[in-house]
Tab-separated table of C-alpha atoms in Angstrom:
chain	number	residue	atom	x	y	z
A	13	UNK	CA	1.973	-54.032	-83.669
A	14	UNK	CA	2.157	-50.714	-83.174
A	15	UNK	CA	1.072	-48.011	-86.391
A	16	UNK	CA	2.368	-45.007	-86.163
A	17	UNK	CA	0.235	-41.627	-87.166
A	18	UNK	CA	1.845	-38.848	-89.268
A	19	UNK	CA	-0.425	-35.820	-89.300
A	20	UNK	CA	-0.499	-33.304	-92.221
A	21	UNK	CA	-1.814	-29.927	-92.507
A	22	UNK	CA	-5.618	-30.156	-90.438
A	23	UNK	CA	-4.795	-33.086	-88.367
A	24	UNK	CA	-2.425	-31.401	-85.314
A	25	UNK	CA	-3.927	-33.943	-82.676
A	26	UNK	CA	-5.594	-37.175	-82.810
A	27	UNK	CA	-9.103	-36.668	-81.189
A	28	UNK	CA	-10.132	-39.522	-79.160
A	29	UNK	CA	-6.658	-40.717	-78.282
A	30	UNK	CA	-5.810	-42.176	-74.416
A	31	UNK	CA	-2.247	-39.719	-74.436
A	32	UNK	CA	-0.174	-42.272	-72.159
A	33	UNK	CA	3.503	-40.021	-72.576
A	34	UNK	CA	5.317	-37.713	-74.696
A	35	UNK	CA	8.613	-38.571	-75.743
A	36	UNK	CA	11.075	-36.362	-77.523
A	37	UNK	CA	13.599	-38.449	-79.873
A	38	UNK	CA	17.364	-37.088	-80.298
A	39	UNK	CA	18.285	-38.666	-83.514
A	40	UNK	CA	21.503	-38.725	-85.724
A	41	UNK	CA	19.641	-36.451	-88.022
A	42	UNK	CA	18.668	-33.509	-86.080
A	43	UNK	CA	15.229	-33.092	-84.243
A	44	UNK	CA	11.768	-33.912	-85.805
A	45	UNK	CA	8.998	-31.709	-85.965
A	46	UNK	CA	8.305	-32.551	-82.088
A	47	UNK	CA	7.977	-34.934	-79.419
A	48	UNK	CA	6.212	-38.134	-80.303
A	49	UNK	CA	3.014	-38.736	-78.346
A	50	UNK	CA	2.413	-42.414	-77.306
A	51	UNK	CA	-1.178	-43.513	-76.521
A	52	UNK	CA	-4.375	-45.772	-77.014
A	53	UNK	CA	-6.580	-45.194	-79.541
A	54	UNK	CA	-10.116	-47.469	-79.654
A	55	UNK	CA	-8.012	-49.434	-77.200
A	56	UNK	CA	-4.902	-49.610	-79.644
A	57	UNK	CA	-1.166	-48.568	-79.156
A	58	UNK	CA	-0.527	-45.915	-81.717
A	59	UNK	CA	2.664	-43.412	-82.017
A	60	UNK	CA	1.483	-39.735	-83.611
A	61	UNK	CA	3.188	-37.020	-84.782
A	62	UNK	CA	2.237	-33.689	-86.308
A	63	UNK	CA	4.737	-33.219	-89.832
A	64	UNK	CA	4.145	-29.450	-89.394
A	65	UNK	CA	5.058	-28.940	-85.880
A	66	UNK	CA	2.057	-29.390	-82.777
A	67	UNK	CA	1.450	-25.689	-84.106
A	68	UNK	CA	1.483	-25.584	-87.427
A	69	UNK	CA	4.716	-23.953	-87.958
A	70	UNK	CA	7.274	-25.735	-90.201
A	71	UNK	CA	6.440	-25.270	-93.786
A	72	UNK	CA	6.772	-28.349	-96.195
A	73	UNK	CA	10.279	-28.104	-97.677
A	74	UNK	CA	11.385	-27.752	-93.642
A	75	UNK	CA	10.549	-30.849	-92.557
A	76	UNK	CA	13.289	-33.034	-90.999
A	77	UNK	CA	11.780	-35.921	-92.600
A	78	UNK	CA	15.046	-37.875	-91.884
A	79	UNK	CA	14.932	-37.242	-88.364
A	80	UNK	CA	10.657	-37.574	-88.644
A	81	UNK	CA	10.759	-41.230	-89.652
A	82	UNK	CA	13.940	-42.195	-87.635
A	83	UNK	CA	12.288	-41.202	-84.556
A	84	UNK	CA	8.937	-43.707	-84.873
A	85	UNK	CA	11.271	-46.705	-85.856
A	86	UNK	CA	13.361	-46.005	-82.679
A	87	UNK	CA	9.996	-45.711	-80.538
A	88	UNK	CA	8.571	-48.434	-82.096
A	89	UNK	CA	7.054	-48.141	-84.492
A	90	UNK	CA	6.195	-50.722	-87.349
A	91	UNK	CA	3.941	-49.311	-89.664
A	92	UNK	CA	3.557	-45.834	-90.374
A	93	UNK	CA	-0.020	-43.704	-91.493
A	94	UNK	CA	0.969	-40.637	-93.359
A	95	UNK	CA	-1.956	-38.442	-93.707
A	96	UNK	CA	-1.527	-35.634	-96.582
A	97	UNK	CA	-3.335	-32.587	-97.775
A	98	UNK	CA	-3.524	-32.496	-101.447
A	99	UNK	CA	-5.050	-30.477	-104.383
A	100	UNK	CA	-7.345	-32.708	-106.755
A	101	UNK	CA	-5.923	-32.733	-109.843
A	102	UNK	CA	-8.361	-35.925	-111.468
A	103	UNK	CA	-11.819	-34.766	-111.668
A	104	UNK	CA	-12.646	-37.600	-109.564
A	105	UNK	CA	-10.678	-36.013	-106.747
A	106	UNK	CA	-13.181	-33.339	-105.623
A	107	UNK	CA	-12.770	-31.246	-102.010
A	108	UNK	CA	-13.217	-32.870	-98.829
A	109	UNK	CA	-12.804	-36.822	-100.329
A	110	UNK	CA	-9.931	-39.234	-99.435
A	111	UNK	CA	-7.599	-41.017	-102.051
A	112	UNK	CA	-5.169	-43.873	-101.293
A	113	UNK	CA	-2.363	-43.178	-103.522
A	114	UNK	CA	-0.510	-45.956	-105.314
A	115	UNK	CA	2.286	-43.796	-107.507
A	116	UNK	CA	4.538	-41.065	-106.555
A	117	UNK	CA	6.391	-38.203	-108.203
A	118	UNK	CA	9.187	-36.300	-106.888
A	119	UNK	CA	9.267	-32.730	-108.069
A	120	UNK	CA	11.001	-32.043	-104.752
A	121	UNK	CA	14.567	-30.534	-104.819
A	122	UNK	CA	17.102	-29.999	-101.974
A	123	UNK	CA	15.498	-31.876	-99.373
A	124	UNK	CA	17.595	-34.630	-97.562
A	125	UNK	CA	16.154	-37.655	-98.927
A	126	UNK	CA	17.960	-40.411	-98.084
A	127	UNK	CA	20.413	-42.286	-94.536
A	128	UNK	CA	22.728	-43.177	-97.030
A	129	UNK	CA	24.763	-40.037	-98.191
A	130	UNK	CA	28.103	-39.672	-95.801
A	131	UNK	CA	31.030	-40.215	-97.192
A	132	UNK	CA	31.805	-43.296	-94.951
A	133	UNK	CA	28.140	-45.201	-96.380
A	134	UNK	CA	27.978	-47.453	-99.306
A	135	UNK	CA	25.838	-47.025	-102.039
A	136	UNK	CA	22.169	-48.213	-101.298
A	137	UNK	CA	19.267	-48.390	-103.864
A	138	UNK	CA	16.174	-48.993	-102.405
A	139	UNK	CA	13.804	-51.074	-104.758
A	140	UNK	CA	10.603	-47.988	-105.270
A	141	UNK	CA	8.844	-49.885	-108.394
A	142	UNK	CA	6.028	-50.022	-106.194
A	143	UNK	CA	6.408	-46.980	-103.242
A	144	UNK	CA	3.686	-47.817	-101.040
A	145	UNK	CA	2.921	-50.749	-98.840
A	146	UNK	CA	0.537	-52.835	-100.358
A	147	UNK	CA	-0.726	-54.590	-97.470
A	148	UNK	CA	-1.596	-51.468	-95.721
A	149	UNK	CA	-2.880	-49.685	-98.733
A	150	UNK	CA	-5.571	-52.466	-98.782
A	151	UNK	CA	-6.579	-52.594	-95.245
A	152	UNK	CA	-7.093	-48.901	-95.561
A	153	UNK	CA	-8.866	-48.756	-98.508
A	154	UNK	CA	-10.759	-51.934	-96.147
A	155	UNK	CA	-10.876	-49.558	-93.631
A	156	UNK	CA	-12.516	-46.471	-95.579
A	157	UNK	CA	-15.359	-49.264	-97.154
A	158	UNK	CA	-16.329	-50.213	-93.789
A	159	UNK	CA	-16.723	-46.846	-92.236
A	160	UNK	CA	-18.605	-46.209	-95.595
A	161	UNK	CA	-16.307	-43.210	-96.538
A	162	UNK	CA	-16.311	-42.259	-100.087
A	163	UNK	CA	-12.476	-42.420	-101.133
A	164	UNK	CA	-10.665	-42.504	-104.640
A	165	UNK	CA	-8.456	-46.200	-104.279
A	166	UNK	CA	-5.667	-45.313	-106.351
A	167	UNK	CA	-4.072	-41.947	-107.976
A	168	UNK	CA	-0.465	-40.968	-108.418
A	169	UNK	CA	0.939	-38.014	-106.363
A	170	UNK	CA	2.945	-35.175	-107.354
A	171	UNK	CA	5.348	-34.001	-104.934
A	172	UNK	CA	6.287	-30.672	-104.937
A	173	UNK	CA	8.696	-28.015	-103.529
A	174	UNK	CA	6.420	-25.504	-101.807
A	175	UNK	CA	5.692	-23.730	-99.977
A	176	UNK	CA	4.269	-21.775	-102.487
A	177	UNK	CA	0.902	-23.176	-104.456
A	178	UNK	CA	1.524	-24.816	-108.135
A	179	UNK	CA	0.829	-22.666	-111.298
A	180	UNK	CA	-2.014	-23.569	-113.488
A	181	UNK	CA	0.748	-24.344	-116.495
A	182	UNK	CA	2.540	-26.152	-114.009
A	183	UNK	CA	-0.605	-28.576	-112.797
A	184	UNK	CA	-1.473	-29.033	-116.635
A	185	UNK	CA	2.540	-30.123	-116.522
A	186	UNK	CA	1.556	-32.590	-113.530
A	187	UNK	CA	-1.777	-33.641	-115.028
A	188	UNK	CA	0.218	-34.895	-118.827
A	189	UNK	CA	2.521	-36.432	-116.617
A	190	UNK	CA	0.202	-38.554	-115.180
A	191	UNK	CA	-0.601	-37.070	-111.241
A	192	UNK	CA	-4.037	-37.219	-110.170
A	193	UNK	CA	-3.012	-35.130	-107.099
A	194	UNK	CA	-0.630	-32.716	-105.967
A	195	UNK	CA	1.075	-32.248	-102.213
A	196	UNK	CA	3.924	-31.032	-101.003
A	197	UNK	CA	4.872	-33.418	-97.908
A	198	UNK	CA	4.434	-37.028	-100.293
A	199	UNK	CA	8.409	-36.906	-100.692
A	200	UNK	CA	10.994	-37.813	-99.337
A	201	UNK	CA	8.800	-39.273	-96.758
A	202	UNK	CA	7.446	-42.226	-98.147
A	203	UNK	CA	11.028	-43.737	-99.922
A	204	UNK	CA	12.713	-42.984	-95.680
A	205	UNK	CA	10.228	-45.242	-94.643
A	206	UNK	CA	10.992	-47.579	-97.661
A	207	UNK	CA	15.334	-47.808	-96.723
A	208	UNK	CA	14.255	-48.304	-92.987
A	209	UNK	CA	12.075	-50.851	-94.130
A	210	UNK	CA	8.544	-49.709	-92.324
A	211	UNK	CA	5.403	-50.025	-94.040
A	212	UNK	CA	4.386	-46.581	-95.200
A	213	UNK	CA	1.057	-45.798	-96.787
A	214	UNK	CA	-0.555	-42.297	-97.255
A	215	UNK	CA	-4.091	-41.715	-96.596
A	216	UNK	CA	-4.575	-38.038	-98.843
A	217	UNK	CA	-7.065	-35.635	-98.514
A	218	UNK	CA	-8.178	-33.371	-100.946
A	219	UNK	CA	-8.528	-29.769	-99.512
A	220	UNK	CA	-9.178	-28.499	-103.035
A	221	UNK	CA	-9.083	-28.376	-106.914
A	222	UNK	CA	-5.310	-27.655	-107.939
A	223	UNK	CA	-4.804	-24.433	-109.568
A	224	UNK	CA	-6.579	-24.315	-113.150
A	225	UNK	CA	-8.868	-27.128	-112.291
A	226	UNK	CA	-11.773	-25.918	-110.617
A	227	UNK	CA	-14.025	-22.818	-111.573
A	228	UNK	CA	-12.274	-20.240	-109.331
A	229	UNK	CA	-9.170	-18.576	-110.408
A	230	UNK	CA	-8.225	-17.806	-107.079
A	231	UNK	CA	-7.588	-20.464	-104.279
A	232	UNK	CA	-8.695	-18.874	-100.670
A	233	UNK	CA	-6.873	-20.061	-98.037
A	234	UNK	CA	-10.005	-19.806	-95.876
A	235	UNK	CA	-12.107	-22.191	-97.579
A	236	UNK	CA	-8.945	-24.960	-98.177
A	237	UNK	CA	-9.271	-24.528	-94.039
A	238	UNK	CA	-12.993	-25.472	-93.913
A	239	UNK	CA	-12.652	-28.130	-96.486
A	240	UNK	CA	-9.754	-29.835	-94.566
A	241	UNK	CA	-11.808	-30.041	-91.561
A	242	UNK	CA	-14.540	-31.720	-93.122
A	243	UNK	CA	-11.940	-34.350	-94.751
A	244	UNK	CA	-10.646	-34.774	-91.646
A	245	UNK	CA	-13.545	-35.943	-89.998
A	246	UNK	CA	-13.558	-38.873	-93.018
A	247	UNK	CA	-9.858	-39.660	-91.668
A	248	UNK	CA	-11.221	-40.084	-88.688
A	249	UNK	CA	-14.123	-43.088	-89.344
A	250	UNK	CA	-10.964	-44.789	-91.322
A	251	UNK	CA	-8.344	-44.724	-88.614
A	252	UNK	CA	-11.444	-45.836	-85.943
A	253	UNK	CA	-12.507	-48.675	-88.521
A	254	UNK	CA	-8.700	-49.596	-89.069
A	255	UNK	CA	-7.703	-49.382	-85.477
A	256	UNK	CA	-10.922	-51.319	-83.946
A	257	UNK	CA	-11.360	-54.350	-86.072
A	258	UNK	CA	-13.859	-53.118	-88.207
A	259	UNK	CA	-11.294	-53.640	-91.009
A	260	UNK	CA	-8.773	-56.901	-91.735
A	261	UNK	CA	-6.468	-56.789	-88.709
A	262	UNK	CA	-3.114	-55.122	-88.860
A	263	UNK	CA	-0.258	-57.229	-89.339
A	264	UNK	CA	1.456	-58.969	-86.502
């Protein structure tokens, strides 16, 4: 069964990965932020895509995310691997360490977020009690225990606008609401995936403490860079210990 990869901010290219074509997806809903690129990774079919553009450029609230998840379930795609940079809100949630989310919150606003709003369309509501896939939640969180990364299991993300970072009154806003993290990409990603009916599970990474919550005042781009890269590497073991059998099997 083919997973499908969905970069985030520090994760343009998937190092290590057998690039068999590049395919570039015309869908109903405009273009997505580039061709998909079809290979093998640790001997695996995967499908990978980088959210912002191969080069970094579309900012969060510019996704296509329509077009994004239409275009892996047209190539093939059957599960999808969204991989997010967050700030840690929880103290738990320090720089640098992974955290499988289980909850989301939209704070989003204007974004297309659903297939289902021509005029011609009934009304669909999607079931979202729970809004990621709980099967591949737990062969992540497998995953991350058998590479022996260090990663928070649960946490609810905040989704927000962008592309601007969050206020310290407004984190303290997302913290009494009950968010352990905040990104900006979280939404309306994962409920696409949910009305096309693909597994979707986000694997986060925490580039640093949300505004208010750590000890500096100011948040340097720099070191959110250097932090990312480091997180990355974590991603990495995961996807190698999902994709080769080191974790539970993927669903057939």
């Amino acid at each position: 069964m083919t997973l499908a990869i969905i970069g985030g901010s520090g994760l343009t290219e998937l190092e290590g990965l057998e690039i068999e074509r590049r395919e570039m997806v015309h869908t109903p809903y405009g273009e997505p932020s580039g061709p998909l690129t079809h290979g093998r990774l640790h001997g695996q079919p995967v499908i990978f895509l980088a959210r912002h553009g191969y080069g970094h450029t579309i900012p969060p609230h510019r996704v296509n995310y329509r077009a994004n998840i239409w275009a892996m379930q047209a190539a093939g795609a059957k599960q999808v691997m969204a991989v997010a940079a967050v700030g840690g809100i929880h103290e738990a949630l320090s720089p640098a360490r992974l955290a499988f989310p289980d909850q989301i919150i939209d704070y989003t606003h204007g974004r297309a977020s659903t297939y289902h709003d021509d005029d011609h369309d009934a009304v669909v509501h999607i079931d979202f009690t729970q809004p990621y896939d709980a099967a591949l939640r737990d062969r992540l969180i497998a995953a991350a225990h058998e590479a022996g990364v260090d990663a928070q299991t649960q946490g609810c993300y905040g989704a927000t606008q962008g592309p601007r970072l969050e206020t310290a009154a407004e984190i303290q806003r997302l913290a009494r609401d009950g968010c352990d993290m905040v990104g900006m990409t979280g939404m309306p990603e994962a409920a696409l995936a949910r009305e096309l009916e693909i597994p979707y599970a986000t694997c986060a990474v925490v580039a640093n403490w949300a505004a208010g919550v750590g000890r500096d005042e100011v948040i340097a781009m720099e070191q959110i860079h250097e932090t990312l890269q480091t997180g990355i590497q974590s991603v990495r073991q995961v996807l190698q210990a999902l994709i080769s059998g080191l974790a539970p099997p993927l669903p057939q």
